[in-house]
Coordinates of C-alpha atoms in Angstrom, one line a residue:
Chain A
M1 CA 76.8 90.3 92.3
N2 CA 75.7 87.9 89.6
K3 CA 74.5 90.5 87.1
Q4 CA 76.4 90.7 83.8
H5 CA 78.2 94.0 83.5
L6 CA 79.4 95.4 80.2
Y7 CA 83.2 95.6 79.9
L8 CA 83.8 93.5 83.1
Q9 CA 84.9 89.9 83.3
R10 CA 84.7 87.5 86.1
S11 CA 87.6 85.1 86.6
Q12 CA 88.0 82.8 89.6
D13 CA 85.5 84.7 91.5
M14 CA 87.3 88.0 90.9
L15 CA 85.9 90.9 88.9
W16 CA 88.2 92.6 86.4
L17 CA 88.1 95.5 84.0
T18 CA 90.4 95.2 81.0
E19 CA 90.9 98.3 78.9
D20 CA 90.5 97.4 75.3
E21 CA 91.5 100.8 73.9
Q22 CA 95.0 100.0 72.8
D23 CA 95.9 97.2 70.4
N24 CA 99.2 96.2 71.9
L25 CA 98.9 97.0 75.6
K26 CA 96.1 95.8 77.9
I27 CA 95.7 97.0 81.5
S28 CA 93.4 95.0 83.8
Y29 CA 92.2 96.5 87.1
R30 CA 90.7 94.2 89.8
I31 CA 87.4 95.6 90.8
R32 CA 85.7 95.4 94.2
D33 CA 82.3 96.7 93.2
V34 CA 80.3 98.5 90.6
L35 CA 79.1 101.7 92.2
F36 CA 77.4 103.2 89.2
E37 CA 76.4 101.9 85.7
E38 CA 74.3 103.6 83.1
Q39 CA 74.0 103.8 79.4
S40 CA 73.7 107.5 78.8
P41 CA 72.6 109.0 75.4
F42 CA 76.4 109.5 74.8
Q43 CA 78.3 106.7 76.3
H44 CA 78.4 103.8 78.7
V45 CA 79.2 105.3 82.2
M46 CA 80.5 103.4 85.2
V47 CA 82.1 104.2 88.5
L48 CA 84.0 101.1 89.6
D49 CA 85.6 100.7 93.0
S50 CA 89.0 99.3 92.2
Y51 CA 91.4 97.7 94.6
D52 CA 94.5 99.7 93.6
F53 CA 93.0 103.1 92.6
G54 CA 89.8 103.4 94.6
P55 CA 86.7 104.6 92.7
M56 CA 87.4 105.1 89.0
L57 CA 85.3 106.8 86.3
V58 CA 85.1 104.5 83.3
L59 CA 83.6 105.6 80.0
D60 CA 82.9 103.0 77.3
G61 CA 85.2 100.7 79.1
V62 CA 88.2 103.1 79.4
V63 CA 89.4 104.5 82.7
Q64 CA 89.2 108.3 82.7
T65 CA 90.2 109.3 86.2
T66 CA 90.7 107.6 89.5
S67 CA 90.4 108.7 93.2
A68 CA 94.1 107.7 93.7
D69 CA 95.6 110.1 91.2
G70 CA 92.9 112.2 89.5
Y71 CA 93.9 115.2 91.7
I72 CA 97.2 115.5 89.9
Y73 CA 95.7 116.2 86.5
N74 CA 92.9 118.3 87.8
E75 CA 95.1 120.5 90.0
M76 CA 97.6 121.1 87.2
L77 CA 94.9 121.9 84.7
A78 CA 93.2 124.3 87.1
H79 CA 95.9 126.0 89.1
M80 CA 98.3 126.8 86.3
P81 CA 96.0 129.2 84.3
L82 CA 94.4 130.6 87.5
S83 CA 97.8 131.3 89.0
V84 CA 99.2 132.8 85.8
H85 CA 96.2 135.1 85.3
P86 CA 96.3 138.0 87.7
A87 CA 92.5 138.4 88.1
P88 CA 90.5 135.5 86.8
R89 CA 86.8 136.4 87.2
R90 CA 85.0 134.4 84.6
V91 CA 86.1 130.8 84.0
L92 CA 84.9 128.4 81.3
I93 CA 85.7 124.6 81.6
I94 CA 85.0 122.5 78.6
G95 CA 84.6 118.8 79.3
G96 CA 85.7 118.1 82.9
G97 CA 82.5 116.1 83.8
D98 CA 84.3 114.7 86.8
C99 CA 84.0 118.2 88.3
G100 CA 87.6 118.1 89.7
V101 CA 88.8 121.1 87.7
A102 CA 85.8 123.1 88.8
K103 CA 86.3 122.2 92.4
E104 CA 89.9 123.5 92.2
A105 CA 88.9 126.7 90.3
A106 CA 86.4 127.5 93.2
K107 CA 89.4 127.9 95.5
Y108 CA 90.0 131.4 94.0
D109 CA 88.2 134.3 95.6
A110 CA 88.5 136.4 92.5
V111 CA 86.5 133.9 90.4
E112 CA 82.9 134.9 90.1
T113 CA 81.5 132.3 87.7
I114 CA 82.6 128.9 86.6
D115 CA 80.8 127.6 83.5
L116 CA 81.2 123.9 83.3
V117 CA 80.2 122.6 79.9
E118 CA 80.0 118.8 80.0
I119 CA 77.7 117.2 77.5
D120 CA 76.9 114.1 79.6
E121 CA 74.8 114.7 82.7
A122 CA 75.3 111.1 83.8
V123 CA 79.0 111.6 84.2
V124 CA 78.5 114.6 86.5
R125 CA 75.9 112.8 88.5
A126 CA 78.0 109.7 88.9
C127 CA 81.1 111.6 89.9
R128 CA 79.3 114.0 92.3
R129 CA 77.8 110.9 94.0
Y130 CA 80.5 108.3 94.0
M131 CA 83.8 110.2 93.6
P132 CA 83.5 113.0 96.1
D133 CA 87.3 113.2 96.6
V134 CA 87.6 114.1 92.9
S135 CA 84.4 116.1 92.3
G136 CA 83.9 117.8 95.6
G137 CA 80.6 116.0 96.3
E138 CA 77.0 116.7 95.8
H139 CA 76.9 120.3 97.2
P140 CA 79.2 122.2 94.8
D141 CA 80.3 125.8 95.1
P142 CA 77.4 128.0 94.0
R143 CA 79.6 129.8 91.4
I144 CA 79.7 126.6 89.4
R145 CA 77.1 126.6 86.6
H146 CA 76.4 123.3 84.8
H147 CA 75.7 123.4 81.1
Y148 CA 74.8 119.9 79.7
T149 CA 75.6 120.7 76.1
D150 CA 78.2 120.3 73.5
G151 CA 81.3 122.4 74.3
V152 CA 82.2 123.0 70.7
A153 CA 78.8 124.6 70.1
F154 CA 78.7 126.4 73.4
V155 CA 81.9 128.3 72.9
K156 CA 80.8 129.8 69.5
N157 CA 79.7 133.4 69.6
K158 CA 80.9 134.0 73.2
Q159 CA 83.0 137.1 72.2
G160 CA 85.3 138.1 75.0
A161 CA 83.2 136.5 77.6
Y162 CA 86.0 134.7 79.6
D163 CA 89.2 135.4 81.4
V164 CA 90.3 131.8 81.5
I165 CA 89.2 128.8 79.4
I166 CA 90.2 125.3 80.5
V167 CA 89.8 122.4 78.0
D168 CA 89.6 119.2 79.9
S169 CA 89.1 116.9 77.0
S170 CA 89.4 113.1 76.6
D171 CA 91.7 111.6 73.9
P172 CA 91.2 113.0 70.4
V173 CA 89.1 110.1 69.0
G174 CA 85.5 110.3 68.1
P175 CA 83.7 113.5 69.1
A176 CA 86.6 114.7 71.2
E177 CA 88.6 115.1 68.0
Q178 CA 87.0 118.5 67.4
L179 CA 88.5 119.7 70.7
F180 CA 91.9 119.6 69.0
S181 CA 90.9 121.4 65.8
T182 CA 92.0 124.8 64.6
E183 CA 88.4 125.9 64.3
F184 CA 87.8 125.1 68.0
Y185 CA 90.9 126.9 69.1
R186 CA 89.8 129.9 67.1
D187 CA 86.5 130.0 68.9
L188 CA 88.3 129.8 72.2
H189 CA 90.5 132.7 71.2
S190 CA 87.3 134.7 70.4
A191 CA 85.6 133.7 73.6
L192 CA 88.5 135.1 75.6
N193 CA 88.7 138.8 76.5
E194 CA 91.7 141.0 75.9
G195 CA 94.0 139.6 78.6
G196 CA 92.5 136.1 78.5
L197 CA 94.3 132.8 78.4
M198 CA 93.5 129.1 77.7
V199 CA 95.0 125.8 78.7
C200 CA 94.4 122.3 77.3
Q201 CA 95.7 118.9 77.9
S202 CA 97.8 118.0 74.9
Q203 CA 98.5 114.3 75.4
S204 CA 101.6 112.2 76.0
P205 CA 105.0 113.6 74.7
I206 CA 106.2 110.0 74.4
F207 CA 103.2 108.2 72.9
H208 CA 101.2 111.0 71.1
K209 CA 103.9 113.2 69.8
D210 CA 102.0 114.1 66.7
V211 CA 98.8 115.2 68.4
M212 CA 100.8 117.1 70.9
M213 CA 102.8 119.0 68.3
R214 CA 99.7 119.6 66.2
S215 CA 98.0 121.3 69.1
W216 CA 101.2 123.3 69.8
E217 CA 101.3 124.6 66.2
R218 CA 97.6 125.4 66.0
I219 CA 97.5 127.3 69.3
G220 CA 100.8 129.0 68.5
K221 CA 99.4 130.4 65.3
L222 CA 96.5 132.0 67.2
F223 CA 98.0 133.2 70.4
P224 CA 100.9 135.6 70.8
Y225 CA 102.2 133.8 73.9
I226 CA 102.4 130.0 74.2
R227 CA 104.1 127.7 76.7
M228 CA 104.1 123.9 77.4
F229 CA 104.2 122.3 80.8
T230 CA 104.2 118.7 82.0
A231 CA 102.9 116.6 84.9
V232 CA 102.9 113.0 85.9
V233 CA 99.5 111.3 85.4
P234 CA 100.0 107.8 86.7
T235 CA 97.0 106.1 85.1
Y236 CA 97.5 107.6 81.7
P237 CA 99.7 105.8 79.2
G238 CA 103.3 107.0 79.5
G239 CA 102.8 108.7 82.8
L240 CA 104.3 111.9 81.5
W241 CA 101.6 114.3 80.2
S242 CA 101.8 117.6 78.4
F243 CA 99.6 120.7 78.7
T244 CA 99.6 123.8 76.5
L245 CA 99.0 127.3 77.6
G246 CA 97.9 129.9 74.9
S247 CA 97.6 133.5 76.1
K248 CA 96.7 137.0 74.9
R249 CA 98.8 138.5 77.7
P250 CA 102.5 138.0 78.3
L251 CA 103.1 135.0 80.6
P252 CA 105.2 135.4 83.7
A253 CA 108.6 133.8 84.0
P254 CA 108.3 130.5 85.9
E255 CA 110.0 131.9 89.0
D256 CA 107.5 134.8 89.2
I257 CA 104.5 132.4 89.5
R258 CA 102.8 132.6 92.9
F259 CA 100.6 130.0 94.5
D260 CA 99.0 130.0 98.0
K261 CA 96.1 127.5 97.8
E262 CA 95.8 124.2 99.6
A263 CA 96.3 121.3 97.2
R264 CA 97.6 117.7 97.3
Y265 CA 100.0 117.8 94.3
V266 CA 100.4 121.4 93.3
N267 CA 102.5 123.9 95.2
E268 CA 104.5 126.9 94.0
N269 CA 107.6 125.0 93.2
V270 CA 105.7 122.3 91.3
L271 CA 104.0 124.9 89.1
R272 CA 107.3 126.6 88.3
A273 CA 109.2 123.3 87.8
S274 CA 106.5 122.0 85.4
F275 CA 107.9 124.3 82.7
A276 CA 111.3 122.5 82.8
L277 CA 110.8 120.3 79.7
P278 CA 112.7 117.1 79.2
A279 CA 115.6 117.5 76.7
F280 CA 113.8 115.7 73.8
L281 CA 110.6 117.7 74.3
E282 CA 112.4 121.1 74.6
K283 CA 114.1 120.3 71.3
L284 CA 110.8 119.3 69.6
V285 CA 109.1 122.5 70.7
A286 CA 112.1 124.7 69.8
D287 CA 112.5 123.1 66.4
R288 CA 108.8 123.8 65.5
S289 CA 108.9 127.3 67.0
A290 CA 111.9 128.1 64.8
Q291 CA 110.0 127.2 61.6
Chain B
M1 CA 107.7 80.5 66.7
N2 CA 105.9 77.4 68.1
K3 CA 108.2 76.9 71.1
Q4 CA 106.7 77.3 74.5
H5 CA 108.1 80.3 76.4
L6 CA 107.9 80.8 80.1
Y7 CA 105.7 83.7 81.1
L8 CA 104.3 84.2 77.6
Q9 CA 100.8 83.4 76.3
R10 CA 99.6 83.0 72.8
S11 CA 96.1 84.2 72.1
Q12 CA 94.6 84.4 68.6
D13 CA 98.0 84.1 67.0
M14 CA 99.3 87.0 69.1
L15 CA 102.1 86.7 71.7
W16 CA 101.5 88.4 75.0
L17 CA 103.5 88.9 78.2
T18 CA 101.3 89.5 81.3
E19 CA 103.0 90.7 84.4
D20 CA 101.9 88.7 87.4
E21 CA 103.7 90.7 90.0
Q22 CA 100.8 92.6 91.4
D23 CA 97.6 91.1 92.7
N24 CA 95.1 93.7 91.6
L25 CA 96.6 95.2 88.4
K26 CA 97.8 93.2 85.4
I27 CA 99.6 94.7 82.5
S28 CA 99.8 92.8 79.2
Y29 CA 102.3 93.7 76.5
R30 CA 102.0 92.5 73.0
I31 CA 105.2 90.9 71.9
R32 CA 106.7 90.7 68.4
D33 CA 109.5 88.4 69.1
V34 CA 111.6 86.8 71.8
L35 CA 115.2 88.1 71.3
F36 CA 116.8 86.4 74.3
E37 CA 115.8 83.8 76.8
E38 CA 117.9 82.1 79.4
Q39 CA 117.5 80.6 82.8
S40 CA 120.5 82.0 84.7
P41 CA 121.6 80.8 88.1
F42 CA 119.7 83.7 89.5
Q43 CA 116.6 84.3 87.5
H44 CA 114.8 83.8 84.3
V45 CA 116.1 86.4 81.8
M46 CA 114.4 87.6 78.6
V47 CA 114.7 90.4 76.1
L48 CA 111.3 90.7 74.4
D49 CA 110.7 92.9 71.3
S50 CA 107.4 94.6 72.3
Y51 CA 105.1 96.5 69.9
D52 CA 104.7 99.6 72.1
F53 CA 108.0 99.8 74.0
G54 CA 110.5 98.1 71.7
P55 CA 113.0 95.7 73.2
M56 CA 112.3 95.2 77.0
L57 CA 114.4 93.4 79.7
V58 CA 112.1 91.0 81.6
L59 CA 113.3 89.2 84.7
D60 CA 111.2 86.4 86.1
G61 CA 108.3 87.7 84.0
V62 CA 108.5 91.3 85.2
V63 CA 109.5 94.2 82.9
Q64 CA 112.6 96.0 84.3
T65 CA 113.4 98.5 81.6
T66 CA 112.4 99.2 78.0
S67 CA 114.0 100.9 75.0
A68 CA 111.2 103.4 74.8
D69 CA 111.6 104.9 78.3
G70 CA 114.6 103.3 80.1
Y71 CA 116.8 106.4 79.3
I72 CA 114.7 108.5 81.7
Y73 CA 115.4 106.5 84.7
N74 CA 119.1 105.8 83.8
E75 CA 119.8 109.5 83.0
M76 CA 118.2 110.7 86.2
L77 CA 120.1 108.1 88.4
A78 CA 123.4 108.9 86.7
H79 CA 123.4 112.6 86.0
M80 CA 122.1 113.8 89.3
P81 CA 125.0 112.6 91.5
L82 CA 127.6 113.2 88.8
S83 CA 126.5 116.8 88.3
V84 CA 126.2 117.4 92.0
H85 CA 129.7 116.1 92.8
P86 CA 132.4 118.6 91.6
A87 CA 135.0 115.9 90.7
P88 CA 133.6 112.4 90.5
R89 CA 136.6 110.1 89.8
R90 CA 135.7 106.8 91.1
V91 CA 132.2 105.6 90.6
L92 CA 130.4 102.4 91.9
I93 CA 127.2 101.2 90.4
I94 CA 125.3 98.5 92.3
G95 CA 122.9 96.5 90.2
G96 CA 122.3 98.3 86.9
G97 CA 122.8 95.2 84.8
D98 CA 121.2 96.9 81.8
C99 CA 124.4 99.0 81.7
G100 CA 122.5 102.2 81.1
V101 CA 123.7 104.1 84.2
A102 CA 127.3 103.1 83.4
K103 CA 126.8 104.4 79.8
E104 CA 125.7 107.7 81.1
A105 CA 128.4 107.9 83.8
A106 CA 131.0 107.4 81.0
K107 CA 130.0 110.8 79.6
Y108 CA 132.1 112.5 82.4
D109 CA 135.7 113.1 81.6
A110 CA 136.6 113.4 85.3
V111 CA 135.4 109.8 85.9
E112 CA 138.4 107.4 85.9
T113 CA 136.8 104.1 86.9
I114 CA 133.2 102.8 86.9
D115 CA 132.8 99.6 88.9
L116 CA 129.6 98.0 87.8
V117 CA 128.5 95.3 90.2
E118 CA 125.7 93.2 88.7
I119 CA 125.4 89.6 90.0
D120 CA 123.9 88.2 86.9
E121 CA 126.2 88.1 83.9
A122 CA 123.3 86.9 81.6
V123 CA 121.5 90.3 82.2
V124 CA 124.5 92.2 81.1
R125 CA 125.1 90.0 78.0
A126 CA 121.4 90.2 77.0
C127 CA 121.3 94.0 77.3
R128 CA 124.6 94.6 75.6
R129 CA 123.5 92.5 72.7
Y130 CA 119.8 93.2 72.3
M131 CA 119.2 96.6 73.9
P132 CA 122.1 98.7 72.6
D133 CA 120.1 102.0 73.0
V134 CA 119.9 101.4 76.7
S135 CA 123.2 99.6 77.4
G136 CA 125.5 101.3 74.9
G137 CA 126.1 98.1 73.0
E138 CA 128.9 95.5 73.0
H139 CA 131.9 97.8 73.0
P140 CA 131.6 99.6 76.3
D141 CA 133.8 102.4 77.5
P142 CA 137.0 100.9 78.8
R143 CA 136.6 102.7 82.2
I144 CA 133.6 100.4 83.0
R145 CA 134.8 97.3 85.0
H146 CA 132.3 94.5 85.3
H147 CA 132.1 92.6 88.6
Y148 CA 129.6 89.7 88.5
T149 CA 129.1 89.3 92.2
D150 CA 126.7 90.3 95.0
G151 CA 126.7 94.0 95.5
V152 CA 125.9 93.8 99.2
A153 CA 129.1 91.7 99.7
F154 CA 131.2 93.7 97.3
V155 CA 130.7 97.0 99.1
K156 CA 131.8 95.7 102.5
N157 CA 135.3 96.7 103.5
K158 CA 135.8 99.2 100.7
Q159 CA 136.7 102.1 103.1
G160 CA 136.7 105.4 101.3
A161 CA 137.1 103.9 97.9
Y162 CA 134.5 105.9 96.0
D163 CA 133.4 109.4 95.2
V164 CA 129.9 108.4 94.0
I165 CA 127.8 105.3 94.6
I166 CA 124.7 104.7 92.5
V167 CA 122.3 102.0 93.7
D168 CA 120.2 100.8 90.7
S169 CA 118.2 98.2 92.5
S170 CA 115.0 96.4 91.6
D171 CA 112.0 96.4 93.9
P172 CA 112.7 95.5 97.6
V173 CA 111.4 91.9 97.3
G174 CA 113.6 88.8 97.6
P175 CA 117.4 89.4 97.5
A176 CA 117.0 93.1 96.5
E177 CA 115.4 93.7 100.0
Q178 CA 118.9 94.0 101.4
L179 CA 119.6 97.0 99.2
F180 CA 117.1 98.9 101.3
S181 CA 118.6 97.9 104.7
T182 CA 120.3 100.1 107.2
E183 CA 123.3 97.8 107.2
F184 CA 123.7 98.2 103.5
Y185 CA 123.4 102.0 103.7
R186 CA 126.1 101.9 106.4
D187 CA 128.4 100.0 104.2
L188 CA 127.8 102.5 101.4
H189 CA 128.6 105.3 103.8
S190 CA 131.9 103.7 104.7
A191 CA 132.8 103.0 101.0
L192 CA 132.5 106.7 100.2
N193 CA 135.4 109.0 100.8
E194 CA 135.2 112.2 102.6
G195 CA 133.2 114.3 100.1
G196 CA 131.4 111.3 98.7
L197 CA 127.7 110.9 97.9
M198 CA 125.2 108.2 97.1
V199 CA 121.9 108.0 95.3
C200 CA 119.3 105.3 95.2
Q201 CA 115.9 104.8 93.6
S202 CA 113.4 104.9 96.4
Q203 CA 110.2 103.6 94.8
S204 CA 106.9 105.2 94.0
P205 CA 105.7 108.1 96.3
I206 CA 102.1 107.1 95.5
F207 CA 102.2 103.3 95.8
H208 CA 105.3 102.5 98.0
K209 CA 105.1 105.3 100.5
D210 CA 106.4 103.1 103.3
V211 CA 109.5 101.8 101.5
M212 CA 110.3 105.3 100.3
M213 CA 110.0 106.8 103.8
R214 CA 112.0 104.0 105.4
S215 CA 114.9 104.6 102.9
W216 CA 114.6 108.4 103.6
E217 CA 114.9 107.8 107.4
R218 CA 117.7 105.3 107.2
I219 CA 119.8 107.4 104.8
G220 CA 119.0 110.5 106.8
K221 CA 120.4 109.0 110.0
L222 CA 123.8 108.2 108.3
F223 CA 124.4 111.2 106.0
P224 CA 124.5 114.8 107.1
Y225 CA 122.9 116.0 103.8
I226 CA 119.9 114.3 102.2
R227 CA 117.6 115.3 99.4
M228 CA 114.8 113.7 97.5
F229 CA 114.0 114.2 93.8
T230 CA 111.5 112.7 91.4
A231 CA 111.2 111.7 87.7
V232 CA 108.6 110.1 85.5
V233 CA 109.2 106.5 84.7
P234 CA 106.4 105.5 82.3
T235 CA 106.5 101.7 82.7
Y236 CA 106.9 101.7 86.5
P237 CA 103.6 101.6 88.5
G238 CA 102.5 105.1 89.3
G239 CA 104.7 106.8 86.8
L240 CA 106.1 109.2 89.4
W241 CA 109.3 107.8 90.9
S242 CA 111.4 108.9 93.8
F243 CA 115.2 109.0 94.2
T244 CA 117.2 109.8 97.4
L245 CA 120.5 111.5 97.6
G246 CA 122.7 111.0 100.7
S247 CA 125.8 113.1 100.9
K248 CA 128.8 113.7 103.1
R249 CA 129.3 117.1 101.4
P250 CA 126.8 120.0 101.4
L251 CA 124.5 119.7 98.3
P252 CA 124.2 122.7 96.0
A253 CA 121.0 124.6 95.8
P254 CA 119.0 123.4 92.8
E255 CA 119.6 126.6 90.8
D256 CA 123.4 126.1 91.2
I257 CA 123.4 122.7 89.5
R258 CA 125.2 122.7 86.1
F259 CA 124.8 120.2 83.3
D260 CA 126.3 120.2 79.9
K261 CA 126.1 116.6 78.6
E262 CA 124.1 115.3 75.7
A263 CA 121.1 113.4 76.9
R264 CA 117.6 112.6 75.8
Y265 CA 115.6 113.4 79.0
V266 CA 117.9 115.2 81.3
N267 CA 119.0 118.8 80.9
E268 CA 120.0 121.5 83.4
N269 CA 116.4 122.7 84.0
V270 CA 115.1 119.1 84.5
L271 CA 117.8 118.3 87.1
R272 CA 116.9 121.5 89.0
A273 CA 113.2 121.1 88.7
S274 CA 113.3 117.5 89.9
F275 CA 113.7 118.7 93.5
A276 CA 110.3 120.5 93.3
L277 CA 108.4 117.8 95.3
P278 CA 104.6 117.5 94.9
A279 CA 102.8 119.1 97.9
F280 CA 101.9 115.7 99.6
L281 CA 105.4 114.5 99.2
E282 CA 107.0 117.7 100.5
K283 CA 104.8 117.4 103.5
L284 CA 105.7 113.7 104.1
V285 CA 109.4 114.5 104.0
A286 CA 109.1 117.6 106.1
D287 CA 107.0 115.8 108.8
R288 CA 109.6 113.0 109.1
S289 CA 112.6 115.4 109.1
A290 CA 111.0 117.3 112.0
Q291 CA 110.8 114.2 114.2

């Protein structure tokens, strides 16, 4: 491989990807091979076969998900709302181009349609082809309907169309910033039917406290029931990651959550335990709720 | 600062530490200042003030603990055994030179003595001086007794001397490898009195599965009661970290654990929830138990 690749460096005959996203922390992954590389209309898309994490999806030089740990995030984001909702028939996923959340959602017999709104077709194509462990491969469940369009626009004027909406966004920089805005949350609220609920990733409680609390407050103003849960996401900065549930129906107590699907990370105890917030986080959330 | 520092590189007038421990993953931390640097008889010891994680303890160029997240690990390692044991009077900590576990153990009124056996006095001195958030500072609780000697030798011939033993080891490479050996676990078992229990960190369930399972089997052969729990340790590879409890007394069900101390990460729910193992880990542990 002598071709020059964007974002990759060769050093002593080894190929490396160094993430340049953060000013004061650099993570470099040793790469075995470039499986996919394309400049889409939206971003630079790669799937890199890494030594430590297997195939990884890399957008504009930043690792998004890996075969070694992507299942943790995808399972938590999919199974929490789908276990909490008693009869999830119509599901909307915004973002989630790696198709992992859709793959997990397809495990529910009650689910009739899964609208997957990812703006970048190249991401979906790359993951379906080169990250089958994460995406489910090239022959997806027929209930999954791909919409290659902007999620923010798609969700407008969808009054009461969904039981569950899952926001699988990237970090709130650039276009993804809108996915953390009050207006967007308001559109989600309208797009949910009477007993509907939404979930979003709400960043690291350690390194993005402000973003996390802003989401918490905005969702809390719109939905009568709100709850935070956490999971470990090894390749995200800080490892500990927060998720926020906003619901129009009362949420079950953790110990009443049931789960009977096959999964690698999630089981019934893990879903229940994920509501046990670390002391500093419980305090943060309680302080703001009291305001 | 124009001095040359071991393990540090200067690039475009910025100072960086790059961990060289792993072959295929390099993490580089931007450093504000070198607070402490000394070649001890055992290792190269630094406390570096980093931009993202505050002061960090660095041994032979590898980050051991940071002010931003060290409390998670220290609180889990201290509060689990001390909450599970009904009357922990005599506590032994092996390793733990950052003094964080000892600081947490001193929160229990029942505790009469805390023997802290760290071979390297320079580590203790550096952390007490430059990482007071982690160590508790330069005026420690008088129940803490420092022993600057080899933990493996110290614990031999201590028949029934302790209620709780906490093994705060580094990775099982070099001298720390002994802290994962059957012989060492046997000595711990002897050093515990009748109702005594031990806890050790047992590495990452994702990246060090073999080490983790070897500890699990070895401890399980010696102690009638054994249980695994997990926590997030942001600056450790993989984020998700495993801990193993071995006990001579029956262990309480998670929902019967009580906790009433002030802490930043640990609370009663977090202690209970930490026994909810991810699906793949529960399966691993169950498979081996069944053999």
